[in-house]
Coordinates of C-alpha atoms in Angstrom, one line a residue:
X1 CA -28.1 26.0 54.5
X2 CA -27.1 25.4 51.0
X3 CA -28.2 28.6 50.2
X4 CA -25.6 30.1 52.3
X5 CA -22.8 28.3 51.1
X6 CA -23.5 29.0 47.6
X7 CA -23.5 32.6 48.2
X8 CA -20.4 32.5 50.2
X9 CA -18.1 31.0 47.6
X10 CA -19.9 33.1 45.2
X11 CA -18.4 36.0 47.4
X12 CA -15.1 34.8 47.5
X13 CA -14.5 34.8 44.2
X14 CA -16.1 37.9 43.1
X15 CA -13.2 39.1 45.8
X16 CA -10.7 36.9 44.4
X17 CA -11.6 38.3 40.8
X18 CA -10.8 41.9 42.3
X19 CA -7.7 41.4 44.3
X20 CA -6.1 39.0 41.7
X21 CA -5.6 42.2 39.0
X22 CA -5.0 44.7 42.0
X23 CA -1.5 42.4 43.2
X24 CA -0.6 42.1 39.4
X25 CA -1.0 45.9 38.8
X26 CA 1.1 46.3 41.9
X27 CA 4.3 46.2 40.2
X28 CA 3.4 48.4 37.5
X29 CA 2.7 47.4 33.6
X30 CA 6.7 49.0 32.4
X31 CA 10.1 47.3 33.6
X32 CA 13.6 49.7 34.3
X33 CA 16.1 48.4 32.1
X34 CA 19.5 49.8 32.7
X35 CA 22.7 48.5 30.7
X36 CA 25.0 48.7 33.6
X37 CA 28.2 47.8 31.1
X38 CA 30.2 44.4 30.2
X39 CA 32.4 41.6 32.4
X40 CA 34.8 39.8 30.4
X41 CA 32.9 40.7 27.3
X42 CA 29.7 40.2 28.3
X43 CA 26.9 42.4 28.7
X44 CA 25.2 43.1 32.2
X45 CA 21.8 44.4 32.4
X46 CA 19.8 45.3 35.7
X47 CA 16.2 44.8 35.4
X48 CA 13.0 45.6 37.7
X49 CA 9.9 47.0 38.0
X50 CA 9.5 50.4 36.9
X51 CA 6.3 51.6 39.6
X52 CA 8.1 50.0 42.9
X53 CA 12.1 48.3 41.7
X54 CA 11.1 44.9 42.7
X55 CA 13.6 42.3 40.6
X56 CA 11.6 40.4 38.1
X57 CA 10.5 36.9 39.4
X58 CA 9.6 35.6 35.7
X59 CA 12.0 34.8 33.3
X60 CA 12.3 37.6 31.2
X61 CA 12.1 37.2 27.0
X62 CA 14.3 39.9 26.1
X63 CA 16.8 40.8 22.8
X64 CA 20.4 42.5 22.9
X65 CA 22.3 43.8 19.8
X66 CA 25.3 45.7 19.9
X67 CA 26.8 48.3 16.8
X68 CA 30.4 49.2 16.8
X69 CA 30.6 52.9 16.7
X70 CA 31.7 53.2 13.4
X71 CA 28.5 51.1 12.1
X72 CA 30.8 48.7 10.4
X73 CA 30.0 46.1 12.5
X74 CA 26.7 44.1 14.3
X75 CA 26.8 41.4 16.7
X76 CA 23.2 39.8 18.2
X77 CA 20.4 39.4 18.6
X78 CA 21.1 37.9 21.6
X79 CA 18.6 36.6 24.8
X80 CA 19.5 37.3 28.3
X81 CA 20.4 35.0 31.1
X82 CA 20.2 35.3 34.9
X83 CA 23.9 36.9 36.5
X84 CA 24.2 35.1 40.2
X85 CA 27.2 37.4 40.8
X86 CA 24.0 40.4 40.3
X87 CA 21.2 38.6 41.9
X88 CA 18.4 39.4 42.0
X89 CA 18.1 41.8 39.4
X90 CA 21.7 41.4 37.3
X91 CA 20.8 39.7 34.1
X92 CA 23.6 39.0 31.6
X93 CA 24.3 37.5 27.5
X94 CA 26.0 34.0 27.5
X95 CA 27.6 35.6 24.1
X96 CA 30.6 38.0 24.5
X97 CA 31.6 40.9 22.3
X98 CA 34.5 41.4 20.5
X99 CA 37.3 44.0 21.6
X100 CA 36.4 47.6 20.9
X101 CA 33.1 50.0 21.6
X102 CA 29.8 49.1 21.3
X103 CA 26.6 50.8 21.2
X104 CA 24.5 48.5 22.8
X105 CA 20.6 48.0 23.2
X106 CA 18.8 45.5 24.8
X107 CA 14.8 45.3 24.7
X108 CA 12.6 43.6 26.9
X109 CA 8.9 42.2 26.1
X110 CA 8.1 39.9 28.8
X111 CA 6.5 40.0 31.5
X112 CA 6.4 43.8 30.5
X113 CA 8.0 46.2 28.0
X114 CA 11.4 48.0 28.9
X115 CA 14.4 48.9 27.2
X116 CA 17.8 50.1 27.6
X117 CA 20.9 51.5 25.7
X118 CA 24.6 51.9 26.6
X119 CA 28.0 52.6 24.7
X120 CA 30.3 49.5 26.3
X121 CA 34.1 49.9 25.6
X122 CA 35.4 46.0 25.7
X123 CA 39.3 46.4 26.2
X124 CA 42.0 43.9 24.6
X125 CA 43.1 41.7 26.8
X126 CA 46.2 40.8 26.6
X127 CA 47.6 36.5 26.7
X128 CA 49.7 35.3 30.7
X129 CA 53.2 35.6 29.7
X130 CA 54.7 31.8 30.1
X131 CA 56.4 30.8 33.1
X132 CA 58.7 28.2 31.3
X133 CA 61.8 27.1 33.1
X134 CA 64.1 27.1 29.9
X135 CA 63.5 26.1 26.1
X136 CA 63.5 23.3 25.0
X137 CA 65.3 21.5 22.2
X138 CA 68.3 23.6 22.5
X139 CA 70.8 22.6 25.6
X140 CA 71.4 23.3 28.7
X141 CA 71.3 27.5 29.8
X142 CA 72.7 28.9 32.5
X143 CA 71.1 30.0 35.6
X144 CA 71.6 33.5 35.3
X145 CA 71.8 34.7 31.7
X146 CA 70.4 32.1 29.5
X147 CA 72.9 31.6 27.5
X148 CA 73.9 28.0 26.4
X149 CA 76.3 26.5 29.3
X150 CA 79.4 25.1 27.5
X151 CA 80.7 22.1 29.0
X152 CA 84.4 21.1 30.0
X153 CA 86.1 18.5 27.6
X154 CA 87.1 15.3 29.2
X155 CA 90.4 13.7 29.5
X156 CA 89.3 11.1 26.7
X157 CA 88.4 14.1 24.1
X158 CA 91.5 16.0 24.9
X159 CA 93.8 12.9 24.5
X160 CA 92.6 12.6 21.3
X161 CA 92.1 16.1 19.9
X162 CA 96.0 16.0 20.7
X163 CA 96.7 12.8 19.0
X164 CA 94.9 14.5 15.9
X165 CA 97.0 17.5 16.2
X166 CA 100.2 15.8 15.9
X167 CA 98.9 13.6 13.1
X168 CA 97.6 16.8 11.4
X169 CA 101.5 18.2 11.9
X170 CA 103.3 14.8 11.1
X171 CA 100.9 14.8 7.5
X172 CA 102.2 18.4 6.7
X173 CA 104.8 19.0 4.7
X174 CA 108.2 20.6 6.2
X175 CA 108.8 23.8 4.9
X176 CA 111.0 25.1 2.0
X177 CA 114.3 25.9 2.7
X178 CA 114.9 29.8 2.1
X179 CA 116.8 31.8 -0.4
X180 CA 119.5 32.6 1.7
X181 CA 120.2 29.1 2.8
X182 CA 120.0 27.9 -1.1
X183 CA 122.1 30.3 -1.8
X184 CA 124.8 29.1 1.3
X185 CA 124.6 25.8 -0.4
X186 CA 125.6 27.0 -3.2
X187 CA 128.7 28.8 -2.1
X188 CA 129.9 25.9 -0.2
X189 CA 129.9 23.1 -3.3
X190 CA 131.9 26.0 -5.3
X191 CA 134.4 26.0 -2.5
X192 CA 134.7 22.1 -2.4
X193 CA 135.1 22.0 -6.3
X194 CA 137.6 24.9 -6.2
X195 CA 139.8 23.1 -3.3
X196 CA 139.6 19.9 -5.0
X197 CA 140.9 21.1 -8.3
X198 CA 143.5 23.1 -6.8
X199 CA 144.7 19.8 -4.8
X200 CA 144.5 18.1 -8.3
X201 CA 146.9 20.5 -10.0
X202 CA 149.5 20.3 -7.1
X203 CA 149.3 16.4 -7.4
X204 CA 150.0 16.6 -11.1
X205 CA 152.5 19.2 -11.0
X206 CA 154.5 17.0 -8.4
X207 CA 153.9 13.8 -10.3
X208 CA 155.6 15.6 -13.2
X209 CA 158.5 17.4 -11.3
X210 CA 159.5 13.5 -10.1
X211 CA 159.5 12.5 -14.1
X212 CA 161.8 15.3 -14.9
X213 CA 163.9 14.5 -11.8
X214 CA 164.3 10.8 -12.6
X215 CA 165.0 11.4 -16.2
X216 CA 167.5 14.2 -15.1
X217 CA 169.6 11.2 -13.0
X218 CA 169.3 8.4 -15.3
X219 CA 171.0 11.4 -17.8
X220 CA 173.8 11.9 -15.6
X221 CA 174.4 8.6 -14.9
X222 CA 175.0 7.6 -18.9
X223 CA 177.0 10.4 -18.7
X224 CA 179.5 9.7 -16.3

């Protein structure tokens, strides 16, 4: 009896030994690796087996580098991450690349070898324009062109930018007279003087008549 049940689990694991290999080998010993291009920057990879494109259950230890086209510039290495918007086979880098075109490479050496290249263009991207309701810091604006709404004085300000105007008039001084008025002026006190001395002169030349008069009588009276 013991006999038989040593040989039996002898038995099962010789077949365990033989099928273990066979269901690994099943998949194949290579993995597909196709660089399927970038989503917001970063780089999307499908991975699975080469022999029958089962996804990859294991995590895989992979390396991605990227070359701008003009060799100036190198970003990487970088590992590989699982992509749930590609699952089961989308794998993706947490890093992103930098606007322009890449060549990238990404190589795989876990649980098998693979490897994959692809020239990725990463576009610029350009900021949301703001949806502000106005500015700020510089007035009011009007509804419909933006420019600065100008409001209507009040009774109080206009009393008293018209008090200020007629101070401002009161302060100034009145004008000059003109030439022509000077010259009017003038004419007028020549006129007076002239009139005045000409009333003079009669005064005196009557004052003097009445003298010769007098002294005419009081000559004929001693006469007679």
């Amino acid at each position: 009896m013991r006999i038989r049940t040593a040989l039996s689990a002898t038995l099962a694991a010789l077949g365990l030994m033989f099928l273990l290999p066979a269901a690994a080998h099943a998949h194949g010993d290579t993995l597909k690796v196709v660089v399927t291009g970038q989503r917001a920057g970063h780089v999307t990879t499908d991975i699975t087996w080469e022999n029958d494109g089962d996804a990859v259950d294991e995590t895989v230890a992979a390396t991605v580098n990227a070359v701008s086209v003009d060799g100036s510039r190198t970003m990487g290495p970088w590992r590989l991450v699982r992509d749930p918007a590609a699952a089961p086979v989308g794998w993706t880098t947490a890093e992103v690349l930098p606007p322009g075109t890449w060549k990238v490479s990404v190589e795989v050496g876990f649980p098998a070898l693979g490897k994959g290249e692809l020239e990725v263009g990463v576009p610029v991207v350009d900021p949301a324009p703001t949806t502000g309701g106005g500015t700020t810091g510089g007035g009011a604006t009007s509804a419909t062109g933006g420019t600065p709404a100008v409001s209507a004085p009040t009774p109080d300000s206009a009393s008293g930018s018209g008090a200020a105007a007629t101070a401002a008039d009161a302060a100034s001084p009145a004008p000059a007279p003109s030439g022509t008025q000077a010259v009017s002026d003038s004419e007028g006190d020549a006129v007076w003087w002239t009139t005045a001395g000409v009333a003079v002169t009669a005064l005196a030349g009557a004052g003097v008549g009445l003298l010769l008069r007098r002294r005419r009588m009081r000559g004929a009276c001693r006469t007679s």
